[in-house]
mmCIF file of C-alpha atoms and ligand atoms in Angstrom:
data_model
loop_
_atom_site.group_PDB
_atom_site.id
_atom_site.type_symbol
_atom_site.label_atom_id
_atom_site.label_comp_id
_atom_site.label_asym_id
_atom_site.label_seq_id
_atom_site.Cartn_x
_atom_site.Cartn_y
_atom_site.Cartn_z
ATOM 1 C CA MET A 21 0.042 0.017 -0.001
ATOM 2 C CA SER A 22 1.434 3.365 -0.979
ATOM 3 C CA LYS A 23 1.692 6.349 1.288
ATOM 4 C CA VAL A 24 -1.480 8.522 1.396
ATOM 5 C CA TYR A 25 -0.255 12.178 1.178
ATOM 6 C CA ASP A 26 -2.348 14.927 2.488
ATOM 7 C CA VAL A 27 -2.087 16.684 -0.884
ATOM 8 C CA ILE A 28 -0.601 15.792 -4.335
ATOM 9 C CA ILE A 29 0.137 18.783 -6.471
ATOM 10 C CA LEU A 30 0.159 18.061 -10.235
ATOM 11 C CA GLY A 31 2.553 20.484 -12.072
ATOM 12 C CA GLY A 32 5.753 22.212 -11.163
ATOM 13 C CA GLY A 33 5.187 25.663 -12.536
ATOM 14 C CA PRO A 34 4.723 28.867 -10.498
ATOM 15 C CA ALA A 35 1.149 27.702 -9.399
ATOM 16 C CA GLY A 36 2.213 24.159 -8.374
ATOM 17 C CA LEU A 37 5.487 25.264 -6.689
ATOM 18 C CA THR A 38 3.791 28.025 -4.700
ATOM 19 C CA ALA A 39 1.099 25.529 -3.637
ATOM 20 C CA GLY A 40 4.005 23.239 -2.649
ATOM 21 C CA LEU A 41 5.550 26.029 -0.534
ATOM 22 C CA TYR A 42 2.295 26.931 1.207
ATOM 23 C CA ALA A 43 1.218 23.273 1.740
ATOM 24 C CA GLY A 44 4.727 22.445 3.112
ATOM 25 C CA ARG A 45 4.599 25.444 5.614
ATOM 26 C CA SER A 46 1.146 24.272 6.687
ATOM 27 C CA ARG A 47 2.816 20.780 7.571
ATOM 28 C CA LEU A 48 0.755 18.980 5.124
ATOM 29 C CA SER A 49 2.519 15.866 3.707
ATOM 30 C CA THR A 50 2.984 17.088 0.104
ATOM 31 C CA LEU A 51 4.125 15.576 -3.087
ATOM 32 C CA ILE A 52 4.619 17.653 -6.231
ATOM 33 C CA ILE A 53 4.603 15.513 -9.446
ATOM 34 C CA GLU A 54 5.994 17.124 -12.626
ATOM 35 C CA LYS A 55 6.404 15.327 -15.942
ATOM 36 C CA GLY A 56 9.223 17.432 -17.366
ATOM 37 C CA GLN A 57 11.292 20.299 -16.117
ATOM 38 C CA ASP A 58 9.983 22.759 -13.481
ATOM 39 C CA GLY A 59 8.585 26.023 -14.636
ATOM 40 C CA GLY A 60 6.042 25.374 -17.320
ATOM 41 C CA GLN A 61 5.906 28.247 -19.824
ATOM 42 C CA ILE A 62 8.104 30.342 -17.642
ATOM 43 C CA ALA A 63 10.999 27.833 -18.077
ATOM 44 C CA ILE A 64 11.258 29.067 -21.706
ATOM 45 C CA THR A 65 11.009 32.857 -20.847
ATOM 46 C CA ASP A 66 14.347 34.636 -21.113
ATOM 47 C CA GLU A 67 13.443 37.861 -19.137
ATOM 48 C CA ILE A 68 10.844 38.581 -16.495
ATOM 49 C CA GLU A 69 10.188 42.058 -15.520
ATOM 50 C CA ASN A 70 6.560 42.059 -14.363
ATOM 51 C CA TYR A 71 6.827 39.793 -11.321
ATOM 52 C CA PRO A 72 6.613 42.104 -8.229
ATOM 53 C CA GLY A 73 10.038 42.710 -6.665
ATOM 54 C CA GLN A 74 11.776 41.215 -9.623
ATOM 55 C CA MET A 75 14.496 43.859 -10.234
ATOM 56 C CA VAL A 76 17.460 41.501 -10.422
ATOM 57 C CA GLU A 77 19.553 42.279 -13.472
ATOM 58 C CA GLY A 78 19.508 39.312 -15.919
ATOM 59 C CA GLU A 79 16.791 37.352 -14.071
ATOM 60 C CA SER A 80 15.480 34.650 -16.309
ATOM 61 C CA GLY A 81 12.485 32.362 -16.124
ATOM 62 C CA PRO A 82 14.670 29.414 -15.179
ATOM 63 C CA SER A 83 16.508 31.283 -12.352
ATOM 64 C CA LEU A 84 13.242 32.487 -10.792
ATOM 65 C CA ILE A 85 11.786 29.017 -11.022
ATOM 66 C CA ALA A 86 14.965 27.407 -9.541
ATOM 67 C CA ARG A 87 14.440 29.563 -6.374
ATOM 68 C CA MET A 88 10.745 28.664 -6.233
ATOM 69 C CA THR A 89 11.689 24.938 -6.474
ATOM 70 C CA GLU A 90 14.333 25.262 -3.721
ATOM 71 C CA GLN A 91 11.828 27.193 -1.523
ATOM 72 C CA ALA A 92 9.138 24.471 -1.819
ATOM 73 C CA LYS A 93 11.732 21.796 -1.010
ATOM 74 C CA LYS A 94 13.021 23.758 2.050
ATOM 75 C CA PHE A 95 9.504 23.399 3.560
ATOM 76 C CA GLY A 96 9.281 19.692 3.090
ATOM 77 C CA ALA A 97 7.379 19.279 -0.255
ATOM 78 C CA GLU A 98 8.532 16.019 -1.728
ATOM 79 C CA ARG A 99 9.226 15.736 -5.472
ATOM 80 C CA CYS A 100 8.610 13.151 -8.073
ATOM 81 C CA SER A 101 9.142 13.179 -11.835
ATOM 82 C CA ASP A 102 6.394 11.123 -13.596
ATOM 83 C CA VAL A 103 3.685 11.274 -16.307
ATOM 84 C CA ILE A 104 0.243 10.749 -14.856
ATOM 85 C CA LYS A 105 -1.819 8.602 -17.197
ATOM 86 C CA SER A 106 -5.088 8.197 -15.281
ATOM 87 C CA VAL A 107 -6.715 9.605 -12.148
ATOM 88 C CA ASP A 108 -9.644 8.527 -9.938
ATOM 89 C CA LEU A 109 -10.784 11.571 -7.989
ATOM 90 C CA SER A 110 -14.199 10.293 -6.846
ATOM 91 C CA GLY A 111 -13.367 8.818 -3.414
ATOM 92 C CA ASP A 112 -12.041 10.209 -0.111
ATOM 93 C CA VAL A 113 -8.695 9.045 -1.210
ATOM 94 C CA LYS A 114 -7.789 10.273 -4.655
ATOM 95 C CA LYS A 115 -5.729 7.966 -6.901
ATOM 96 C CA LEU A 116 -3.246 8.852 -9.600
ATOM 97 C CA VAL A 117 -1.560 6.315 -11.750
ATOM 98 C CA GLY A 118 1.718 7.246 -13.596
ATOM 99 C CA THR A 119 4.155 5.473 -15.790
ATOM 100 C CA LYS A 120 6.445 4.927 -12.726
ATOM 101 C CA GLY A 121 3.988 4.216 -9.971
ATOM 102 C CA GLU A 122 0.729 4.891 -8.166
ATOM 103 C CA TYR A 123 0.095 7.895 -5.909
ATOM 104 C CA GLU A 124 -2.638 8.506 -3.304
ATOM 105 C CA ALA A 125 -3.725 11.599 -1.546
ATOM 106 C CA LYS A 126 -6.600 13.097 0.519
ATOM 107 C CA CYS A 127 -6.684 16.016 -1.904
ATOM 108 C CA VAL A 128 -5.182 17.125 -5.197
ATOM 109 C CA ILE A 129 -4.277 20.465 -6.549
ATOM 110 C CA ILE A 130 -4.230 20.506 -10.414
ATOM 111 C CA ALA A 131 -1.612 22.985 -11.734
ATOM 112 C CA THR A 132 -0.910 21.574 -15.046
ATOM 113 C CA GLY A 133 -0.996 24.769 -17.061
ATOM 114 C CA ALA A 134 -1.848 25.753 -20.490
ATOM 115 C CA PHE A 135 0.416 26.191 -23.509
ATOM 116 C CA PRO A 136 -0.034 28.595 -26.511
ATOM 117 C CA LYS A 137 -0.581 26.862 -29.784
ATOM 118 C CA PRO A 138 2.623 27.168 -31.883
ATOM 119 C CA ILE A 139 2.415 29.164 -35.137
ATOM 120 C CA GLY A 140 3.510 26.146 -36.944
ATOM 121 C CA CYS A 141 6.282 27.632 -39.094
ATOM 122 C CA GLU A 142 9.793 26.408 -39.926
ATOM 123 C CA ASN A 143 12.493 27.496 -37.271
ATOM 124 C CA GLU A 144 9.801 28.528 -34.738
ATOM 125 C CA GLY A 145 11.553 26.814 -31.803
ATOM 126 C CA LYS A 146 14.858 28.499 -32.634
ATOM 127 C CA PHE A 147 13.473 31.948 -32.469
ATOM 128 C CA THR A 148 10.995 31.526 -29.580
ATOM 129 C CA GLY A 149 12.194 34.118 -26.943
ATOM 130 C CA LYS A 150 14.444 35.719 -29.666
ATOM 131 C CA GLY A 151 11.780 37.677 -31.550
ATOM 132 C CA ILE A 152 8.845 35.165 -31.300
ATOM 133 C CA SER A 153 6.617 35.550 -28.305
ATOM 134 C CA PHE A 154 3.125 34.302 -27.187
ATOM 135 C CA CYS A 155 2.535 36.895 -24.471
ATOM 136 C CA ALA A 156 2.179 40.634 -25.120
ATOM 137 C CA THR A 157 1.857 41.470 -21.389
ATOM 138 C CA CYS A 158 5.230 39.831 -20.851
ATOM 139 C CA ASP A 159 7.167 40.895 -23.853
ATOM 140 C CA ALA A 160 5.613 44.086 -25.429
ATOM 141 C CA ALA A 161 8.071 46.380 -23.725
ATOM 142 C CA PHE A 162 10.986 44.705 -25.470
ATOM 143 C CA PHE A 163 9.680 45.960 -28.793
ATOM 144 C CA GLU A 164 9.376 49.632 -27.972
ATOM 145 C CA ASP A 165 9.570 51.512 -31.281
ATOM 146 C CA PHE A 166 10.167 48.298 -33.329
ATOM 147 C CA GLU A 167 7.841 46.670 -35.956
ATOM 148 C CA VAL A 168 5.718 43.775 -34.675
ATOM 149 C CA TYR A 169 3.647 41.145 -36.449
ATOM 150 C CA VAL A 170 0.662 39.324 -34.740
ATOM 151 C CA VAL A 171 -0.623 35.945 -36.053
ATOM 152 C CA GLY A 172 -4.313 35.193 -35.606
ATOM 153 C CA GLY A 173 -7.685 36.759 -36.067
ATOM 154 C CA GLY A 174 -9.625 36.032 -32.937
ATOM 155 C CA ASP A 175 -10.366 38.223 -29.832
ATOM 156 C CA SER A 176 -6.959 37.530 -28.414
ATOM 157 C CA ALA A 177 -4.954 38.397 -31.469
ATOM 158 C CA VAL A 178 -6.858 41.724 -32.116
ATOM 159 C CA GLU A 179 -6.896 42.767 -28.535
ATOM 160 C CA GLU A 180 -3.171 41.974 -27.972
ATOM 161 C CA ALA A 181 -2.384 43.696 -31.217
ATOM 162 C CA MET A 182 -4.073 46.882 -29.878
ATOM 163 C CA TYR A 183 -2.136 46.478 -26.694
ATOM 164 C CA LEU A 184 1.170 46.132 -28.661
ATOM 165 C CA THR A 185 0.568 49.482 -30.395
ATOM 166 C CA LYS A 186 1.337 51.264 -27.053
ATOM 167 C CA PHE A 187 4.891 50.011 -27.530
ATOM 168 C CA ALA A 188 5.552 49.115 -31.197
ATOM 169 C CA ARG A 189 5.969 51.544 -34.091
ATOM 170 C CA LYS A 190 3.707 49.516 -36.212
ATOM 171 C CA VAL A 191 1.667 46.292 -35.699
ATOM 172 C CA THR A 192 0.630 44.098 -38.512
ATOM 173 C CA ILE A 193 -2.035 41.414 -37.978
ATOM 174 C CA ILE A 194 -1.391 38.264 -40.201
ATOM 175 C CA HIS A 195 -4.610 36.348 -40.629
ATOM 176 C CA ARG A 196 -5.213 33.223 -42.646
ATOM 177 C CA ARG A 197 -8.583 34.428 -43.990
ATOM 178 C CA ASP A 198 -9.828 37.776 -45.303
ATOM 179 C CA GLU A 199 -12.154 38.512 -42.335
ATOM 180 C CA LEU A 200 -11.406 38.461 -38.566
ATOM 181 C CA ARG A 201 -13.043 36.164 -36.120
ATOM 182 C CA ALA A 202 -12.869 38.645 -33.310
ATOM 183 C CA ALA A 203 -16.012 40.285 -32.038
ATOM 184 C CA LYS A 204 -17.263 43.274 -34.226
ATOM 185 C CA SER A 205 -16.685 45.749 -31.437
ATOM 186 C CA ILE A 206 -13.129 44.706 -31.036
ATOM 187 C CA GLN A 207 -12.633 44.778 -34.856
ATOM 188 C CA GLU A 208 -13.962 48.311 -35.074
ATOM 189 C CA LYS A 209 -11.397 49.546 -32.682
ATOM 190 C CA ALA A 210 -8.571 47.827 -34.475
ATOM 191 C CA PHE A 211 -9.643 49.124 -37.887
ATOM 192 C CA ALA A 212 -9.740 52.626 -36.362
ATOM 193 C CA ASN A 213 -6.200 52.270 -34.897
ATOM 194 C CA PRO A 214 -3.652 54.039 -37.283
ATOM 195 C CA LYS A 215 -0.831 51.860 -35.986
ATOM 196 C CA ILE A 216 -2.476 48.581 -37.103
ATOM 197 C CA ALA A 217 -2.092 47.118 -40.609
ATOM 198 C CA PHE A 218 -3.350 43.795 -41.901
ATOM 199 C CA MET A 219 -1.941 40.990 -44.068
ATOM 200 C CA TRP A 220 -5.024 39.048 -45.129
ATOM 201 C CA ASP A 221 -5.106 35.374 -46.425
ATOM 202 C CA SER A 222 -1.645 34.886 -45.090
ATOM 203 C CA VAL A 223 0.239 32.430 -42.980
ATOM 204 C CA VAL A 224 3.858 32.548 -41.743
ATOM 205 C CA VAL A 225 5.732 29.517 -43.129
ATOM 206 C CA LYS A 226 9.355 30.215 -42.107
ATOM 207 C CA VAL A 227 11.221 32.566 -39.818
ATOM 208 C CA ASP A 228 14.954 33.335 -39.767
ATOM 209 C CA GLY A 229 17.805 35.644 -38.597
ATOM 210 C CA ASP A 230 21.175 35.644 -36.985
ATOM 211 C CA GLU A 231 20.740 35.721 -33.326
ATOM 212 C CA LEU A 232 17.379 37.479 -33.409
ATOM 213 C CA LEU A 233 14.362 37.225 -35.639
ATOM 214 C CA SER A 234 14.857 39.486 -38.696
ATOM 215 C CA THR A 235 13.244 37.775 -41.785
ATOM 216 C CA MET A 236 10.169 35.648 -42.335
ATOM 217 C CA THR A 237 8.378 34.151 -45.265
ATOM 218 C CA VAL A 238 4.628 34.612 -45.551
ATOM 219 C CA LYS A 239 2.454 32.566 -47.864
ATOM 220 C CA ASN A 240 -0.796 33.713 -49.382
ATOM 221 C CA THR A 241 -3.391 31.000 -48.703
ATOM 222 C CA LYS A 242 -5.339 31.833 -51.814
ATOM 223 C CA THR A 243 -2.560 32.212 -54.420
ATOM 224 C CA GLY A 244 0.319 30.353 -52.801
ATOM 225 C CA GLU A 245 2.566 33.397 -53.443
ATOM 226 C CA LEU A 246 5.425 33.691 -51.043
ATOM 227 C CA THR A 247 6.511 37.146 -49.579
ATOM 228 C CA GLU A 248 9.713 37.788 -47.812
ATOM 229 C CA VAL A 249 9.352 40.147 -44.830
ATOM 230 C CA LYS A 250 12.567 41.719 -43.641
ATOM 231 C CA ALA A 251 13.329 43.847 -40.647
ATOM 232 C CA ASP A 252 14.015 47.511 -41.217
ATOM 233 C CA GLU A 253 17.814 47.826 -41.691
ATOM 234 C CA ASP A 254 18.165 50.359 -38.714
ATOM 235 C CA ASP A 255 16.061 47.970 -36.465
ATOM 236 C CA GLY A 256 17.789 44.691 -37.401
ATOM 237 C CA LEU A 257 14.884 42.718 -35.867
ATOM 238 C CA PHE A 258 11.049 42.578 -35.441
ATOM 239 C CA GLY A 259 8.636 40.881 -33.173
ATOM 240 C CA LEU A 260 6.203 38.061 -34.020
ATOM 241 C CA PHE A 261 3.476 37.237 -31.632
ATOM 242 C CA GLY A 262 1.290 34.195 -31.906
ATOM 243 C CA PHE A 263 -2.282 34.339 -30.649
ATOM 244 C CA ILE A 264 -4.088 31.392 -32.367
ATOM 245 C CA GLY A 265 -5.360 29.794 -29.205
ATOM 246 C CA TYR A 266 -4.216 27.801 -26.212
ATOM 247 C CA ASN A 267 -4.025 24.143 -25.391
ATOM 248 C CA PRO A 268 -4.938 23.642 -21.664
ATOM 249 C CA ASN A 269 -3.418 20.456 -20.173
ATOM 250 C CA SER A 270 -6.588 19.250 -18.929
ATOM 251 C CA GLN A 271 -7.351 15.970 -21.014
ATOM 252 C CA LEU A 272 -6.833 13.782 -17.919
ATOM 253 C CA PHE A 273 -9.832 15.357 -16.281
ATOM 254 C CA GLU A 274 -12.278 15.507 -19.155
ATOM 255 C CA GLY A 275 -15.718 14.377 -18.129
ATOM 256 C CA MET A 276 -14.788 14.434 -14.406
ATOM 257 C CA LEU A 277 -14.556 18.234 -13.728
ATOM 258 C CA ASP A 278 -16.565 21.102 -14.969
ATOM 259 C CA MET A 279 -14.727 22.968 -17.687
ATOM 260 C CA GLU A 280 -15.120 25.779 -20.240
ATOM 261 C CA HIS A 281 -13.150 25.400 -23.502
ATOM 262 C CA GLY A 282 -10.836 22.855 -21.761
ATOM 263 C CA TYR A 283 -10.179 25.173 -18.808
ATOM 264 C CA ILE A 284 -11.153 23.970 -15.300
ATOM 265 C CA LYS A 285 -13.926 26.051 -13.603
ATOM 266 C CA THR A 286 -13.270 26.925 -9.962
ATOM 267 C CA ASP A 287 -14.715 29.290 -7.459
ATOM 268 C CA ASP A 288 -12.621 32.155 -5.884
ATOM 269 C CA ASN A 289 -11.097 29.717 -3.484
ATOM 270 C CA MET A 290 -9.850 27.235 -6.317
ATOM 271 C CA HIS A 291 -12.437 24.620 -5.450
ATOM 272 C CA THR A 292 -13.290 22.537 -8.496
ATOM 273 C CA SER A 293 -16.645 20.630 -9.021
ATOM 274 C CA ILE A 294 -15.259 17.744 -7.045
ATOM 275 C CA PRO A 295 -14.591 18.098 -3.220
ATOM 276 C CA GLY A 296 -10.978 17.884 -2.292
ATOM 277 C CA VAL A 297 -9.844 18.693 -5.913
ATOM 278 C CA PHE A 298 -8.586 22.232 -6.493
ATOM 279 C CA ALA A 299 -7.117 23.895 -9.551
ATOM 280 C CA ALA A 300 -4.583 26.712 -9.743
ATOM 281 C CA GLY A 301 -2.815 28.823 -12.387
ATOM 282 C CA ASP A 302 -3.215 28.772 -16.129
ATOM 283 C CA ILE A 303 -5.304 25.631 -16.185
ATOM 284 C CA ARG A 304 -8.260 27.551 -14.550
ATOM 285 C CA VAL A 305 -10.891 29.659 -16.295
ATOM 286 C CA LYS A 306 -9.549 33.146 -15.380
ATOM 287 C CA SER A 307 -8.843 36.525 -16.993
ATOM 288 C CA LEU A 308 -5.218 36.984 -16.646
ATOM 289 C CA ARG A 309 -2.602 34.167 -17.036
ATOM 290 C CA GLN A 310 0.710 35.351 -15.444
ATOM 291 C CA VAL A 311 3.320 34.118 -12.943
ATOM 292 C CA VAL A 312 1.885 36.484 -10.261
ATOM 293 C CA THR A 313 -1.776 35.233 -10.635
ATOM 294 C CA ALA A 314 -0.503 31.569 -10.844
ATOM 295 C CA ALA A 315 1.353 32.038 -7.567
ATOM 296 C CA ALA A 316 -1.604 33.649 -5.870
ATOM 297 C CA ASP A 317 -3.900 30.769 -6.991
ATOM 298 C CA GLY A 318 -1.297 28.216 -5.687
ATOM 299 C CA ALA A 319 -1.261 29.798 -2.253
ATOM 300 C CA ILE A 320 -5.073 29.930 -2.003
ATOM 301 C CA ALA A 321 -5.398 26.375 -3.252
ATOM 302 C CA ALA A 322 -2.873 25.129 -0.653
ATOM 303 C CA MET A 323 -4.575 26.956 2.253
ATOM 304 C CA GLN A 324 -7.977 25.499 1.079
ATOM 305 C CA ALA A 325 -6.377 22.046 0.952
ATOM 306 C CA GLU A 326 -5.266 22.584 4.526
ATOM 307 C CA HIS A 327 -8.789 23.365 5.660
ATOM 308 C CA TYR A 328 -10.137 20.323 3.607
ATOM 309 C CA VAL A 329 -7.664 17.976 5.247
ATOM 310 C CA SER A 330 -8.249 19.308 8.671
ATOM 311 C CA ASN A 331 -11.981 18.899 8.349
ATOM 312 C CA HIS A 332 -12.079 15.378 6.841
HETATM 313 P P1 LIG B 9 -9.966 31.812 -31.206
HETATM 314 O O1 LIG B 9 -11.088 32.625 -30.982
HETATM 315 O O2 LIG B 9 -10.024 30.305 -31.314
HETATM 316 O O3 LIG B 9 -9.242 32.438 -32.462
HETATM 317 C C1 LIG B 9 -8.094 31.790 -32.959
HETATM 318 C C2 LIG B 9 -7.635 32.636 -34.218
HETATM 319 O O4 LIG B 9 -6.446 32.015 -34.704
HETATM 320 C C3 LIG B 9 -8.622 32.489 -35.228
HETATM 321 O O5 LIG B 9 -8.787 33.700 -36.007
HETATM 322 C C4 LIG B 9 -8.104 31.409 -36.284
HETATM 323 O O6 LIG B 9 -8.363 31.565 -37.601
HETATM 324 C C5 LIG B 9 -6.622 31.526 -35.953
HETATM 325 N N1 LIG B 9 -5.860 30.319 -36.174
HETATM 326 C C6 LIG B 9 -6.120 29.135 -35.512
HETATM 327 N N2 LIG B 9 -5.228 28.207 -35.977
HETATM 328 C C7 LIG B 9 -4.412 28.826 -36.764
HETATM 329 C C8 LIG B 9 -3.206 28.440 -37.452
HETATM 330 N N3 LIG B 9 -2.787 27.180 -37.453
HETATM 331 N N4 LIG B 9 -2.678 29.288 -38.252
HETATM 332 C C9 LIG B 9 -3.083 30.607 -38.310
HETATM 333 N N5 LIG B 9 -4.084 30.967 -37.695
HETATM 334 C C10 LIG B 9 -4.763 30.191 -36.933
HETATM 335 O O7 LIG B 9 -8.812 32.034 -29.947
HETATM 336 P P2 LIG B 9 -8.595 33.264 -29.030
HETATM 337 O O8 LIG B 9 -8.616 34.534 -29.751
HETATM 338 O O9 LIG B 9 -7.406 32.942 -28.249
HETATM 339 O O10 LIG B 9 -9.864 33.243 -28.113
HETATM 340 C C11 LIG B 9 -10.249 32.141 -27.313
HETATM 341 C C12 LIG B 9 -11.526 32.434 -26.549
HETATM 342 O O11 LIG B 9 -11.373 33.446 -25.617
HETATM 343 C C13 LIG B 9 -12.635 32.887 -27.556
HETATM 344 O O12 LIG B 9 -13.826 32.299 -27.125
HETATM 345 C C14 LIG B 9 -12.608 34.336 -27.285
HETATM 346 O O13 LIG B 9 -13.899 34.915 -27.616
HETATM 347 C C15 LIG B 9 -12.217 34.452 -25.860
HETATM 348 N N6 LIG B 9 -11.590 35.780 -25.632
HETATM 349 C C16 LIG B 9 -12.416 36.805 -25.292
HETATM 350 C C17 LIG B 9 -11.898 38.115 -25.159
HETATM 351 C C18 LIG B 9 -12.764 39.203 -24.875
HETATM 352 O O14 LIG B 9 -13.983 39.028 -24.806
HETATM 353 N N7 LIG B 9 -12.295 40.454 -24.664
HETATM 354 C C19 LIG B 9 -10.456 38.235 -25.255
HETATM 355 C C20 LIG B 9 -9.664 37.187 -25.588
HETATM 356 C C21 LIG B 9 -10.321 35.975 -25.784
HETATM 357 P P3 LIG B 9 -9.842 31.374 -38.171
HETATM 358 O O15 LIG B 9 -10.594 32.571 -37.731
HETATM 359 O O16 LIG B 9 -9.551 31.251 -39.641
HETATM 360 O O17 LIG B 9 -10.244 30.094 -37.527
#
């Protein structure tokens, strides 16, 4: 019979690690299960300048996450690297089955995150964080006075494009069709914005550059014509933001928990539709997906887990 933990936390990003820290400090026996490296999306972020108190020159996502991991460990949260394949959350003891073993706990905090859909062009991985971004709130300031391109035609793409005009000299929306999917009210604002231009019926097929992104090939979806986009010579680089939707990591819980577009619904205290099961961070239905909101969710979820364990 395996050990029954007070709480198992699924996911080692900012939400999961903060939950681990708070659960550990509350003297709950805690296990954090992460399938890959800690950090989630933040592990691939070069610079972080919007986490409160983060003024350390050269701070990167991985260095911030390394300290979060260390801090959770310091307060006794155990760690395990495994890929969970199935879960049974129905009983008083929640059961998780991974490729390496089985795990049991009185409650579970789901912090498995969500990942932006890739643009799908050649060399995308090589230039992610070096010109390609999936977060305007995080990276817009790095493109002050530069040219920026946005891929997508939905609410996110058009709203983020408008946000980017506060920083960039010009923002061009590249959309695969000749009309936007975004709500009409959002479209109207974008059409009225003099800094926004459009490349219709277009998809990015390849990106390139030396160290930083400076050229891309755009294909016309109707004619097949290829256009080379080059950075202005004085700039030497441009930004490319992808907003074509997100993939929440919630497949394991489909049919078990209440969800909206694949995101787990919670109340303000991170309770899901099953008692003893909490969700925190990007996996949740919420308005702002950032390190600071993920950390806050993780803290709340752990304190609620503590109340749940004390009362059961
Ligand atoms: P979305 O509505 O699914 O739009 C995705 C956009 O990306 C679409 O224009 C789609 O093109 C395009 N796209 C998808 N795959 C692509 C690919 N492989 N290559 C190129 N383009 C591709 O996603 P979202 O904008 O992230 O919004 C998600 C949900 O959140 C929506 O329900 C949205 O209404 C909501 N949301 C609301 C607000 C708001 O109300 N203020 C703000 C943000 C998001 P097609 O149009 O051709 O399919």
